[in-house]
mmCIF file of C-alpha atoms in Angstrom:
data_model
loop_
_atom_site.group_PDB
_atom_site.id
_atom_site.type_symbol
_atom_site.label_atom_id
_atom_site.label_comp_id
_atom_site.label_asym_id
_atom_site.label_seq_id
_atom_site.Cartn_x
_atom_site.Cartn_y
_atom_site.Cartn_z
ATOM 1 C CA UNK A 1 58.928 -21.042 30.247
ATOM 2 C CA UNK A 2 57.573 -18.262 32.648
ATOM 3 C CA UNK A 3 54.381 -18.619 34.731
ATOM 4 C CA UNK A 4 53.391 -15.293 33.163
ATOM 5 C CA UNK A 5 53.829 -16.467 29.804
ATOM 6 C CA UNK A 6 51.617 -19.821 30.517
ATOM 7 C CA UNK A 7 49.080 -17.644 32.190
ATOM 8 C CA UNK A 8 48.957 -15.340 29.086
ATOM 9 C CA UNK A 9 48.453 -18.097 26.669
ATOM 10 C CA UNK A 10 45.848 -19.809 28.874
ATOM 11 C CA UNK A 11 43.956 -16.364 29.110
ATOM 12 C CA UNK A 12 44.068 -15.839 25.399
ATOM 13 C CA UNK A 13 42.636 -19.511 24.903
ATOM 14 C CA UNK A 14 39.925 -18.801 27.424
ATOM 15 C CA UNK A 15 39.071 -15.513 25.577
ATOM 16 C CA UNK A 16 38.876 -17.178 22.036
ATOM 17 C CA UNK A 17 36.869 -20.145 23.551
ATOM 18 C CA UNK A 18 34.257 -17.734 25.033
ATOM 19 C CA UNK A 19 34.083 -15.620 21.569
ATOM 20 C CA UNK A 20 33.581 -19.034 19.611
ATOM 21 C CA UNK A 21 30.943 -20.194 22.321
ATOM 22 C CA UNK A 22 29.181 -16.603 22.074
ATOM 23 C CA UNK A 23 28.934 -16.726 18.390
ATOM 24 C CA UNK A 24 27.531 -20.059 18.313
ATOM 25 C CA UNK A 25 25.044 -19.854 21.032
ATOM 26 C CA UNK A 26 21.638 -18.600 19.509
ATOM 27 C CA UNK A 27 20.215 -15.214 20.743
ATOM 28 C CA UNK A 28 17.342 -15.202 23.140
ATOM 29 C CA UNK A 29 13.912 -15.105 21.462
ATOM 30 C CA UNK A 30 13.577 -11.612 22.792
ATOM 31 C CA UNK A 31 16.483 -10.158 21.754
ATOM 32 C CA UNK A 32 16.380 -11.844 18.230
ATOM 33 C CA UNK A 33 12.731 -10.367 17.956
ATOM 34 C CA UNK A 34 13.861 -6.985 18.901
ATOM 35 C CA UNK A 35 16.608 -7.036 16.110
ATOM 36 C CA UNK A 36 14.164 -8.171 13.562
ATOM 37 C CA UNK A 37 11.814 -5.187 14.570
ATOM 38 C CA UNK A 38 14.695 -2.758 14.349
ATOM 39 C CA UNK A 39 15.659 -4.112 10.837
ATOM 40 C CA UNK A 40 12.118 -4.085 9.774
ATOM 41 C CA UNK A 41 11.470 -0.312 11.294
ATOM 42 C CA UNK A 42 14.712 0.967 9.412
ATOM 43 C CA UNK A 43 13.634 -0.717 5.858
ATOM 44 C CA UNK A 44 9.973 0.670 6.388
ATOM 45 C CA UNK A 45 11.448 4.048 7.354
ATOM 46 C CA UNK A 46 13.776 3.929 4.214
ATOM 47 C CA UNK A 47 10.940 2.913 1.935
ATOM 48 C CA UNK A 48 8.728 5.740 3.370
ATOM 49 C CA UNK A 49 11.188 8.364 2.852
ATOM 50 C CA UNK A 50 11.977 7.272 -0.840
ATOM 51 C CA UNK A 51 8.264 7.315 -1.560
ATOM 52 C CA UNK A 52 7.413 10.512 0.052
ATOM 53 C CA UNK A 53 9.711 12.558 -2.066
ATOM 54 C CA UNK A 54 9.259 10.940 -5.543
ATOM 55 C CA UNK A 55 7.194 12.145 -8.282
ATOM 56 C CA UNK A 56 6.858 10.473 -11.742
ATOM 57 C CA UNK A 57 6.757 12.135 -15.245
ATOM 58 C CA UNK A 58 5.727 10.161 -18.305
ATOM 59 C CA UNK A 59 7.680 10.965 -21.617
ATOM 60 C CA UNK A 60 7.462 9.607 -24.925
ATOM 61 C CA UNK A 61 10.810 8.202 -25.561
ATOM 62 C CA UNK A 62 14.530 8.636 -24.768
ATOM 63 C CA UNK A 63 15.245 10.477 -28.030
ATOM 64 C CA UNK A 64 12.523 12.888 -27.736
ATOM 65 C CA UNK A 65 12.725 16.632 -26.734
ATOM 66 C CA UNK A 66 10.129 15.892 -23.819
ATOM 67 C CA UNK A 67 12.905 13.403 -22.255
ATOM 68 C CA UNK A 68 15.725 15.891 -22.649
ATOM 69 C CA UNK A 69 13.488 18.577 -20.878
ATOM 70 C CA UNK A 70 12.425 16.236 -18.102
ATOM 71 C CA UNK A 71 16.263 15.348 -17.538
ATOM 72 C CA UNK A 72 16.750 18.950 -17.295
ATOM 73 C CA UNK A 73 14.169 19.386 -14.736
ATOM 74 C CA UNK A 74 15.340 16.374 -12.883
ATOM 75 C CA UNK A 75 18.784 17.906 -12.661
ATOM 76 C CA UNK A 76 17.867 21.216 -11.662
ATOM 77 C CA UNK A 77 14.853 20.243 -9.238
ATOM 78 C CA UNK A 78 16.182 17.088 -7.647
ATOM 79 C CA UNK A 79 16.578 17.018 -3.935
ATOM 80 C CA UNK A 80 17.214 13.783 -2.234
ATOM 81 C CA UNK A 81 17.244 15.058 1.420
ATOM 82 C CA UNK A 82 14.095 13.542 3.571
ATOM 83 C CA UNK A 83 12.194 16.883 2.756
ATOM 84 C CA UNK A 84 13.100 17.321 -0.676
ATOM 85 C CA UNK A 85 11.649 16.318 -4.125
ATOM 86 C CA UNK A 86 12.890 13.701 -6.586
ATOM 87 C CA UNK A 87 11.549 13.564 -10.320
ATOM 88 C CA UNK A 88 11.490 10.174 -11.830
ATOM 89 C CA UNK A 89 11.067 10.185 -15.599
ATOM 90 C CA UNK A 90 9.074 7.099 -17.112
ATOM 91 C CA UNK A 91 9.527 6.143 -20.758
ATOM 92 C CA UNK A 92 6.033 5.675 -22.296
ATOM 93 C CA UNK A 93 4.578 5.699 -25.742
ATOM 94 C CA UNK A 94 3.495 9.283 -26.217
ATOM 95 C CA UNK A 95 0.462 10.833 -27.919
ATOM 96 C CA UNK A 96 -2.852 10.063 -26.437
ATOM 97 C CA UNK A 97 -1.183 7.116 -24.362
ATOM 98 C CA UNK A 98 0.399 9.715 -22.286
ATOM 99 C CA UNK A 99 -2.688 11.291 -21.235
ATOM 100 C CA UNK A 100 -4.376 7.734 -20.521
ATOM 101 C CA UNK A 101 -1.239 6.742 -18.462
ATOM 102 C CA UNK A 102 -1.766 9.991 -16.373
ATOM 103 C CA UNK A 103 -5.382 8.980 -15.909
ATOM 104 C CA UNK A 104 -5.491 5.294 -15.586
ATOM 105 C CA UNK A 105 -2.029 4.191 -14.596
ATOM 106 C CA UNK A 106 -1.145 3.670 -10.929
ATOM 107 C CA UNK A 107 1.439 5.786 -9.275
ATOM 108 C CA UNK A 108 1.808 8.314 -12.426
ATOM 109 C CA UNK A 109 1.730 12.006 -11.452
ATOM 110 C CA UNK A 110 2.816 13.866 -14.500
ATOM 111 C CA UNK A 111 3.235 13.682 -18.228
ATOM 112 C CA UNK A 112 4.562 15.833 -21.105
ATOM 113 C CA UNK A 113 1.696 15.546 -23.672
ATOM 114 C CA UNK A 114 0.494 18.016 -26.620
ATOM 115 C CA UNK A 115 -2.001 20.710 -26.686
ATOM 116 C CA UNK A 116 -4.600 18.879 -28.905
ATOM 117 C CA UNK A 117 -4.771 15.785 -26.695
ATOM 118 C CA UNK A 118 -7.861 16.923 -24.958
ATOM 119 C CA UNK A 119 -9.650 17.789 -27.973
ATOM 120 C CA UNK A 120 -8.859 14.564 -29.810
ATOM 121 C CA UNK A 121 -9.673 12.436 -27.176
ATOM 122 C CA UNK A 122 -13.040 14.110 -26.360
ATOM 123 C CA UNK A 123 -13.697 13.607 -30.103
ATOM 124 C CA UNK A 124 -12.574 9.926 -29.868
ATOM 125 C CA UNK A 125 -15.044 9.007 -26.863
ATOM 126 C CA UNK A 126 -17.478 11.873 -25.661
ATOM 127 C CA UNK A 127 -18.553 9.820 -22.757
ATOM 128 C CA UNK A 128 -15.309 8.402 -21.379
ATOM 129 C CA UNK A 129 -13.430 11.613 -21.477
ATOM 130 C CA UNK A 130 -16.318 13.960 -20.843
ATOM 131 C CA UNK A 131 -14.698 15.698 -17.902
ATOM 132 C CA UNK A 132 -11.160 15.052 -18.578
ATOM 133 C CA UNK A 133 -10.162 18.614 -18.040
ATOM 134 C CA UNK A 134 -11.129 18.181 -14.283
ATOM 135 C CA UNK A 135 -8.919 15.062 -13.943
ATOM 136 C CA UNK A 136 -5.820 16.096 -16.142
ATOM 137 C CA UNK A 137 -4.959 19.748 -15.931
ATOM 138 C CA UNK A 138 -1.770 21.550 -17.147
ATOM 139 C CA UNK A 139 1.173 23.017 -14.823
ATOM 140 C CA UNK A 140 2.659 24.716 -17.737
ATOM 141 C CA UNK A 141 3.347 25.246 -21.418
ATOM 142 C CA UNK A 142 7.027 23.839 -22.276
ATOM 143 C CA UNK A 143 7.848 24.351 -25.908
ATOM 144 C CA UNK A 144 6.751 23.955 -29.411
ATOM 145 C CA UNK A 145 6.867 20.635 -31.343
ATOM 146 C CA UNK A 146 7.409 21.470 -34.964
ATOM 147 C CA UNK A 147 5.938 18.782 -37.538
ATOM 148 C CA UNK A 148 9.002 17.398 -39.437
ATOM 149 C CA UNK A 149 8.290 15.609 -42.928
ATOM 150 C CA UNK A 150 11.571 14.244 -44.091
ATOM 151 C CA UNK A 151 11.240 12.860 -47.734
ATOM 152 C CA UNK A 152 13.397 11.408 -50.377
ATOM 153 C CA UNK A 153 14.589 14.045 -53.218
ATOM 154 C CA UNK A 154 12.369 12.805 -55.722
ATOM 155 C CA UNK A 155 9.416 13.846 -53.421
ATOM 156 C CA UNK A 156 8.671 17.464 -53.757
ATOM 157 C CA UNK A 157 5.597 18.247 -51.695
ATOM 158 C CA UNK A 158 2.990 16.403 -49.783
ATOM 159 C CA UNK A 159 0.728 15.716 -52.655
ATOM 160 C CA UNK A 160 3.682 13.557 -54.318
ATOM 161 C CA UNK A 161 3.143 11.423 -51.213
ATOM 162 C CA UNK A 162 -0.227 10.168 -52.236
ATOM 163 C CA UNK A 163 -0.396 6.428 -52.519
ATOM 164 C CA UNK A 164 3.439 6.119 -51.350
ATOM 165 C CA UNK A 165 4.900 4.542 -48.094
ATOM 166 C CA UNK A 166 5.288 7.083 -45.367
ATOM 167 C CA UNK A 167 6.156 6.368 -41.701
ATOM 168 C CA UNK A 168 3.771 7.681 -39.234
ATOM 169 C CA UNK A 169 6.229 6.863 -36.170
ATOM 170 C CA UNK A 170 5.196 4.290 -33.467
ATOM 171 C CA UNK A 171 1.372 3.716 -33.213
ATOM 172 C CA UNK A 172 -0.529 5.884 -30.916
ATOM 173 C CA UNK A 173 2.536 8.189 -30.660
ATOM 174 C CA UNK A 174 2.248 11.887 -30.744
ATOM 175 C CA UNK A 175 3.429 11.991 -34.131
ATOM 176 C CA UNK A 176 1.008 9.349 -35.304
ATOM 177 C CA UNK A 177 -1.967 11.331 -33.784
ATOM 178 C CA UNK A 178 -1.111 14.634 -35.358
ATOM 179 C CA UNK A 179 0.147 13.018 -38.565
ATOM 180 C CA UNK A 180 -3.306 11.408 -38.926
ATOM 181 C CA UNK A 181 -5.038 14.592 -38.514
ATOM 182 C CA UNK A 182 -2.952 16.392 -41.021
ATOM 183 C CA UNK A 183 -3.129 13.813 -43.878
ATOM 184 C CA UNK A 184 -6.879 13.632 -43.240
ATOM 185 C CA UNK A 185 -7.350 17.191 -43.605
ATOM 186 C CA UNK A 186 -5.249 17.405 -46.680
ATOM 187 C CA UNK A 187 -7.095 14.171 -47.993
ATOM 188 C CA UNK A 188 -3.737 12.673 -49.019
ATOM 189 C CA UNK A 189 -3.824 8.812 -48.565
ATOM 190 C CA UNK A 190 -0.675 7.003 -48.129
ATOM 191 C CA UNK A 191 0.560 3.611 -47.105
ATOM 192 C CA UNK A 192 1.151 3.913 -43.393
ATOM 193 C CA UNK A 193 4.079 2.197 -41.479
ATOM 194 C CA UNK A 194 4.957 2.632 -37.756
ATOM 195 C CA UNK A 195 8.585 2.163 -37.250
ATOM 196 C CA UNK A 196 10.812 3.857 -34.621
ATOM 197 C CA UNK A 197 13.094 6.732 -35.773
ATOM 198 C CA UNK A 198 16.161 4.917 -36.177
ATOM 199 C CA UNK A 199 14.492 2.066 -38.346
ATOM 200 C CA UNK A 200 12.400 4.789 -40.072
ATOM 201 C CA UNK A 201 15.661 6.523 -41.205
ATOM 202 C CA UNK A 202 17.536 3.612 -42.354
ATOM 203 C CA UNK A 203 14.345 2.581 -44.658
ATOM 204 C CA UNK A 204 14.198 6.232 -45.779
ATOM 205 C CA UNK A 205 17.775 6.256 -46.957
ATOM 206 C CA UNK A 206 17.359 2.770 -48.623
ATOM 207 C CA UNK A 207 14.338 3.881 -50.427
ATOM 208 C CA UNK A 208 12.037 1.379 -48.971
ATOM 209 C CA UNK A 209 9.779 4.386 -47.820
ATOM 210 C CA UNK A 210 9.244 7.505 -49.304
ATOM 211 C CA UNK A 211 8.927 9.988 -46.011
ATOM 212 C CA UNK A 212 9.176 9.747 -42.232
ATOM 213 C CA UNK A 213 7.306 11.918 -39.723
ATOM 214 C CA UNK A 214 8.325 13.141 -36.353
ATOM 215 C CA UNK A 215 6.600 15.744 -34.376
ATOM 216 C CA UNK A 216 9.046 16.866 -31.863
ATOM 217 C CA UNK A 217 10.941 19.910 -30.547
ATOM 218 C CA UNK A 218 13.711 20.923 -33.190
ATOM 219 C CA UNK A 219 16.245 20.058 -33.283
ATOM 220 C CA UNK A 220 15.677 16.417 -33.106
ATOM 221 C CA UNK A 221 18.957 14.442 -32.461
ATOM 222 C CA UNK A 222 18.175 11.525 -34.824
ATOM 223 C CA UNK A 223 17.652 13.953 -37.694
ATOM 224 C CA UNK A 224 20.556 16.177 -36.822
ATOM 225 C CA UNK A 225 22.933 13.542 -37.881
ATOM 226 C CA UNK A 226 21.580 13.370 -41.622
ATOM 227 C CA UNK A 227 23.087 15.279 -44.449
ATOM 228 C CA UNK A 228 22.137 16.323 -48.013
ATOM 229 C CA UNK A 229 24.331 13.570 -49.427
ATOM 230 C CA UNK A 230 21.610 11.161 -47.747
ATOM 231 C CA UNK A 231 19.315 12.450 -50.455
ATOM 232 C CA UNK A 232 16.630 13.633 -48.081
ATOM 233 C CA UNK A 233 15.053 16.926 -47.438
ATOM 234 C CA UNK A 234 12.170 18.587 -45.479
ATOM 235 C CA UNK A 235 8.731 19.191 -47.107
ATOM 236 C CA UNK A 236 7.215 22.736 -46.567
ATOM 237 C CA UNK A 237 3.783 22.712 -45.196
ATOM 238 C CA UNK A 238 2.189 26.180 -46.148
ATOM 239 C CA UNK A 239 -0.436 27.605 -48.638
ATOM 240 C CA UNK A 240 2.353 28.405 -51.239
ATOM 241 C CA UNK A 241 3.570 24.776 -51.416
ATOM 242 C CA UNK A 242 0.135 23.453 -51.307
ATOM 243 C CA UNK A 243 -1.991 25.596 -53.256
ATOM 244 C CA UNK A 244 -4.758 23.488 -53.962
ATOM 245 C CA UNK A 245 -5.578 22.633 -50.327
ATOM 246 C CA UNK A 246 -7.785 24.647 -47.814
ATOM 247 C CA UNK A 247 -5.313 24.928 -44.801
ATOM 248 C CA UNK A 248 -7.529 27.191 -42.494
ATOM 249 C CA UNK A 249 -8.578 24.585 -40.256
ATOM 250 C CA UNK A 250 -4.945 23.498 -39.725
ATOM 251 C CA UNK A 251 -3.649 26.915 -38.950
ATOM 252 C CA UNK A 252 -6.688 27.452 -36.601
ATOM 253 C CA UNK A 253 -5.454 24.475 -34.347
ATOM 254 C CA UNK A 254 -1.801 24.558 -34.841
ATOM 255 C CA UNK A 255 1.086 27.143 -34.603
ATOM 256 C CA UNK A 256 2.666 28.257 -37.691
ATOM 257 C CA UNK A 257 6.259 27.227 -37.471
ATOM 258 C CA UNK A 258 9.662 27.004 -39.249
ATOM 259 C CA UNK A 259 12.365 24.491 -39.691
ATOM 260 C CA UNK A 260 15.625 26.478 -39.934
ATOM 261 C CA UNK A 261 19.289 26.346 -40.795
ATOM 262 C CA UNK A 262 20.130 26.728 -37.011
ATOM 263 C CA UNK A 263 17.945 23.499 -36.253
ATOM 264 C CA UNK A 264 19.664 21.351 -39.049
ATOM 265 C CA UNK A 265 22.621 22.956 -40.789
ATOM 266 C CA UNK A 266 23.178 19.758 -43.056
ATOM 267 C CA UNK A 267 19.731 19.822 -44.423
ATOM 268 C CA UNK A 268 18.592 23.397 -44.555
ATOM 269 C CA UNK A 269 20.567 25.801 -46.276
ATOM 270 C CA UNK A 270 21.875 28.794 -44.721
ATOM 271 C CA UNK A 271 19.275 31.863 -44.954
ATOM 272 C CA UNK A 272 16.395 29.698 -45.690
ATOM 273 C CA UNK A 273 13.556 28.122 -43.636
ATOM 274 C CA UNK A 274 10.998 25.276 -44.055
ATOM 275 C CA UNK A 275 7.489 26.200 -43.283
ATOM 276 C CA UNK A 276 5.555 23.940 -41.211
ATOM 277 C CA UNK A 277 3.134 23.847 -38.137
ATOM 278 C CA UNK A 278 3.704 23.026 -34.457
ATOM 279 C CA UNK A 279 1.917 21.581 -31.634
ATOM 280 C CA UNK A 280 2.652 23.001 -27.892
ATOM 281 C CA UNK A 281 3.850 20.577 -25.720
ATOM 282 C CA UNK A 282 2.437 20.784 -21.847
ATOM 283 C CA UNK A 283 3.479 19.715 -18.751
ATOM 284 C CA UNK A 284 0.350 18.160 -16.934
ATOM 285 C CA UNK A 285 -0.684 16.599 -13.661
ATOM 286 C CA UNK A 286 -3.325 14.029 -12.307
ATOM 287 C CA UNK A 287 -5.567 16.015 -9.964
ATOM 288 C CA UNK A 288 -5.283 14.004 -7.178
ATOM 289 C CA UNK A 289 -7.593 15.011 -4.286
ATOM 290 C CA UNK A 290 -6.789 18.394 -2.903
ATOM 291 C CA UNK A 291 -4.487 18.134 0.308
ATOM 292 C CA UNK A 292 -3.864 14.491 -0.263
ATOM 293 C CA UNK A 293 -0.384 13.120 -0.049
ATOM 294 C CA UNK A 294 0.242 12.764 -3.844
ATOM 295 C CA UNK A 295 -1.286 16.124 -4.524
ATOM 296 C CA UNK A 296 0.876 17.797 -1.917
ATOM 297 C CA UNK A 297 3.915 16.175 -3.562
ATOM 298 C CA UNK A 298 2.987 17.403 -7.079
ATOM 299 C CA UNK A 299 2.507 20.851 -5.565
ATOM 300 C CA UNK A 300 5.934 20.607 -3.771
ATOM 301 C CA UNK A 301 7.530 19.901 -7.141
ATOM 302 C CA UNK A 302 5.624 22.764 -8.871
ATOM 303 C CA UNK A 303 7.066 25.200 -6.365
ATOM 304 C CA UNK A 304 10.453 23.799 -6.719
ATOM 305 C CA UNK A 305 10.383 23.805 -10.415
ATOM 306 C CA UNK A 306 8.853 27.426 -10.907
ATOM 307 C CA UNK A 307 11.101 29.114 -8.381
ATOM 308 C CA UNK A 308 14.151 27.845 -10.198
ATOM 309 C CA UNK A 309 12.950 28.727 -13.692
ATOM 310 C CA UNK A 310 15.759 31.093 -14.267
ATOM 311 C CA UNK A 311 18.131 28.162 -13.932
ATOM 312 C CA UNK A 312 17.045 26.603 -17.388
ATOM 313 C CA UNK A 313 18.443 29.508 -19.452
ATOM 314 C CA UNK A 314 21.962 28.149 -19.050
ATOM 315 C CA UNK A 315 23.672 26.928 -22.407
ATOM 316 C CA UNK A 316 23.985 23.643 -21.055
ATOM 317 C CA UNK A 317 20.218 23.228 -21.354
ATOM 318 C CA UNK A 318 18.148 22.559 -24.316
ATOM 319 C CA UNK A 319 17.832 25.665 -26.269
ATOM 320 C CA UNK A 320 14.171 25.263 -26.353
ATOM 321 C CA UNK A 321 13.768 26.362 -22.838
ATOM 322 C CA UNK A 322 13.794 29.924 -24.223
ATOM 323 C CA UNK A 323 10.186 29.131 -25.530
ATOM 324 C CA UNK A 324 8.971 28.383 -22.168
ATOM 325 C CA UNK A 325 6.596 30.665 -20.702
ATOM 326 C CA UNK A 326 5.124 29.794 -17.424
ATOM 327 C CA UNK A 327 2.157 32.323 -17.476
ATOM 328 C CA UNK A 328 1.014 31.221 -21.078
ATOM 329 C CA UNK A 329 -2.577 30.229 -21.093
ATOM 330 C CA UNK A 330 -3.929 27.159 -22.765
ATOM 331 C CA UNK A 331 -7.286 27.570 -24.303
ATOM 332 C CA UNK A 332 -9.570 24.309 -23.313
ATOM 333 C CA UNK A 333 -7.428 23.166 -20.569
ATOM 334 C CA UNK A 334 -7.563 23.993 -16.813
ATOM 335 C CA UNK A 335 -4.471 25.197 -14.808
ATOM 336 C CA UNK A 336 -3.449 22.871 -11.991
ATOM 337 C CA UNK A 337 -4.363 24.973 -8.896
ATOM 338 C CA UNK A 338 -0.963 24.991 -7.121
ATOM 339 C CA UNK A 339 0.509 26.176 -10.425
ATOM 340 C CA UNK A 340 -2.060 28.948 -10.626
ATOM 341 C CA UNK A 341 -1.573 29.961 -6.804
ATOM 342 C CA UNK A 342 2.232 30.070 -7.458
ATOM 343 C CA UNK A 343 1.689 32.204 -10.456
ATOM 344 C CA UNK A 344 -0.658 34.704 -8.620
ATOM 345 C CA UNK A 345 1.579 34.760 -5.548
ATOM 346 C CA UNK A 346 4.679 35.587 -7.753
ATOM 347 C CA UNK A 347 2.785 37.855 -10.326
ATOM 348 C CA UNK A 348 5.556 40.581 -10.117
ATOM 349 C CA UNK A 349 8.313 37.898 -10.680
ATOM 350 C CA UNK A 350 9.843 37.511 -14.242
ATOM 351 C CA UNK A 351 8.495 34.063 -14.985
ATOM 352 C CA UNK A 352 9.224 34.235 -18.799
ATOM 353 C CA UNK A 353 11.053 36.547 -21.079
ATOM 354 C CA UNK A 354 7.755 37.826 -22.302
ATOM 355 C CA UNK A 355 6.848 39.160 -18.718
ATOM 356 C CA UNK A 356 10.356 40.721 -17.991
ATOM 357 C CA UNK A 357 9.650 44.272 -17.778
ATOM 358 C CA UNK A 358 12.735 45.364 -19.381
ATOM 359 C CA UNK A 359 11.900 43.628 -22.415
ATOM 360 C CA UNK A 360 8.073 44.281 -22.686
ATOM 361 C CA UNK A 361 8.043 47.519 -24.133
ATOM 362 C CA UNK A 362 10.734 46.394 -26.672
ATOM 363 C CA UNK A 363 8.429 43.488 -27.779
ATOM 364 C CA UNK A 364 5.128 45.910 -27.817
ATOM 365 C CA UNK A 365 7.220 48.151 -30.246
ATOM 366 C CA UNK A 366 7.962 45.012 -32.231
ATOM 367 C CA UNK A 367 4.256 44.273 -32.269
ATOM 368 C CA UNK A 368 3.341 47.575 -33.468
ATOM 369 C CA UNK A 369 5.848 47.593 -36.164
ATOM 370 C CA UNK A 370 4.601 44.345 -37.217
ATOM 371 C CA UNK A 371 0.940 45.502 -37.513
ATOM 372 C CA UNK A 372 2.363 48.740 -39.386
ATOM 373 C CA UNK A 373 4.025 46.595 -42.001
ATOM 374 C CA UNK A 374 1.163 43.777 -42.338
ATOM 375 C CA UNK A 375 -1.979 45.864 -41.957
ATOM 376 C CA UNK A 376 -2.839 43.585 -39.104
ATOM 377 C CA UNK A 377 -4.847 44.845 -36.042
ATOM 378 C CA UNK A 378 -4.949 42.198 -33.648
ATOM 379 C CA UNK A 379 -2.946 38.684 -32.808
ATOM 380 C CA UNK A 380 -4.439 35.384 -31.413
ATOM 381 C CA UNK A 381 -2.787 34.173 -28.474
ATOM 382 C CA UNK A 382 -0.865 31.491 -30.642
ATOM 383 C CA UNK A 383 0.262 34.303 -33.351
ATOM 384 C CA UNK A 384 1.483 36.448 -30.681
ATOM 385 C CA UNK A 385 3.620 33.365 -29.166
ATOM 386 C CA UNK A 386 4.985 32.674 -32.650
ATOM 387 C CA UNK A 387 5.934 36.262 -32.903
ATOM 388 C CA UNK A 388 7.500 36.484 -29.725
ATOM 389 C CA UNK A 389 9.619 33.585 -30.500
ATOM 390 C CA UNK A 390 11.019 35.565 -33.631
ATOM 391 C CA UNK A 391 11.506 38.480 -31.392
ATOM 392 C CA UNK A 392 13.618 36.469 -29.136
ATOM 393 C CA UNK A 393 15.730 35.157 -31.955
ATOM 394 C CA UNK A 394 16.240 38.715 -33.436
ATOM 395 C CA UNK A 395 17.503 39.668 -29.827
ATOM 396 C CA UNK A 396 19.718 36.386 -29.575
ATOM 397 C CA UNK A 397 21.209 36.997 -32.993
ATOM 398 C CA UNK A 398 21.921 40.715 -32.048
ATOM 399 C CA UNK A 399 23.756 39.645 -28.998
ATOM 400 C CA UNK A 400 25.663 36.916 -30.561
ATOM 401 C CA UNK A 401 26.739 39.556 -33.254
ATOM 402 C CA UNK A 402 27.911 42.163 -30.641
ATOM 403 C CA UNK A 403 29.997 39.669 -28.698
ATOM 404 C CA UNK A 404 32.121 38.915 -31.969
#
């Protein structure tokens, strides 16, 4: 064996021994403390960055239209860079509870709520909610939520539900809140239950309940799975189907609407519609103190969302995005200042189809033709919005026909 070989082996053994010793000898207190401080600093920085870009949005449930809308917003707006914005959907209960979550729950920035919520809360507790419009303000109107009453075939009208078992969705949900208003207005007492949609559908088909109610943007995924063979149909809500009832107050507070074959091809015959009413779903924000960190984050979200509004017209997004009008005013509500400021700064930008200068003249002619055929001379904000939705549908149908 050569000297060089022995020397090489000894050197290798020495290095191995030194490595072993260095790995077992504790770090000096100063060095250990430095490493701990560095790790803590990295952790705190990462936590700060994560919180600096996150905003929360409360929605009613995973199957509601508001959840799909919020998912679309997240997919378009999210930017996870240190200077970006991140949308975090939060599953809530819906209805008045969503407003209360924005008001009272820590770390909640925004929610999807319905237009009538402020009026109902003020009626419920005028003292507690006296200045609610200053604490919860709307960013934009999103879509119309149609009032769906799905009944067994032997039930022909709302009057046939008198004394019957009717599901009002979950307690304190938006469906329950609006259904309570409607059935009290109609003075039709029923046996109320509060099952989730899937359980309600099962009980409706089995005959355990006579009808179920959902207030949601059509089409609703759970209802779209049903068919005529299930023995169910939608009940109409209009003066013709309820001639003994005074509906003026309902139509003063809600939009006239329709459930169509396009919404539910298995339940509504082609060429027919089911008249109903609708509530407007709004994206609202808590009014954090101006220029506070939370206020600035929501303002940053508004800019990112509004600036990308054209990206929601894609066929991959929910079809109700065509109902969104960023500039629509909501009576009884106050606009969140960053949203109002953005609209004022982009007044010449087409933020909705209604404001598109290429379509506005055509819509105005459509309105004049409507006046001529009906004898009407004016339209309320709600009536104009409904008419514009019909105008859009005619345009969409014409484009589809031309492309065939």
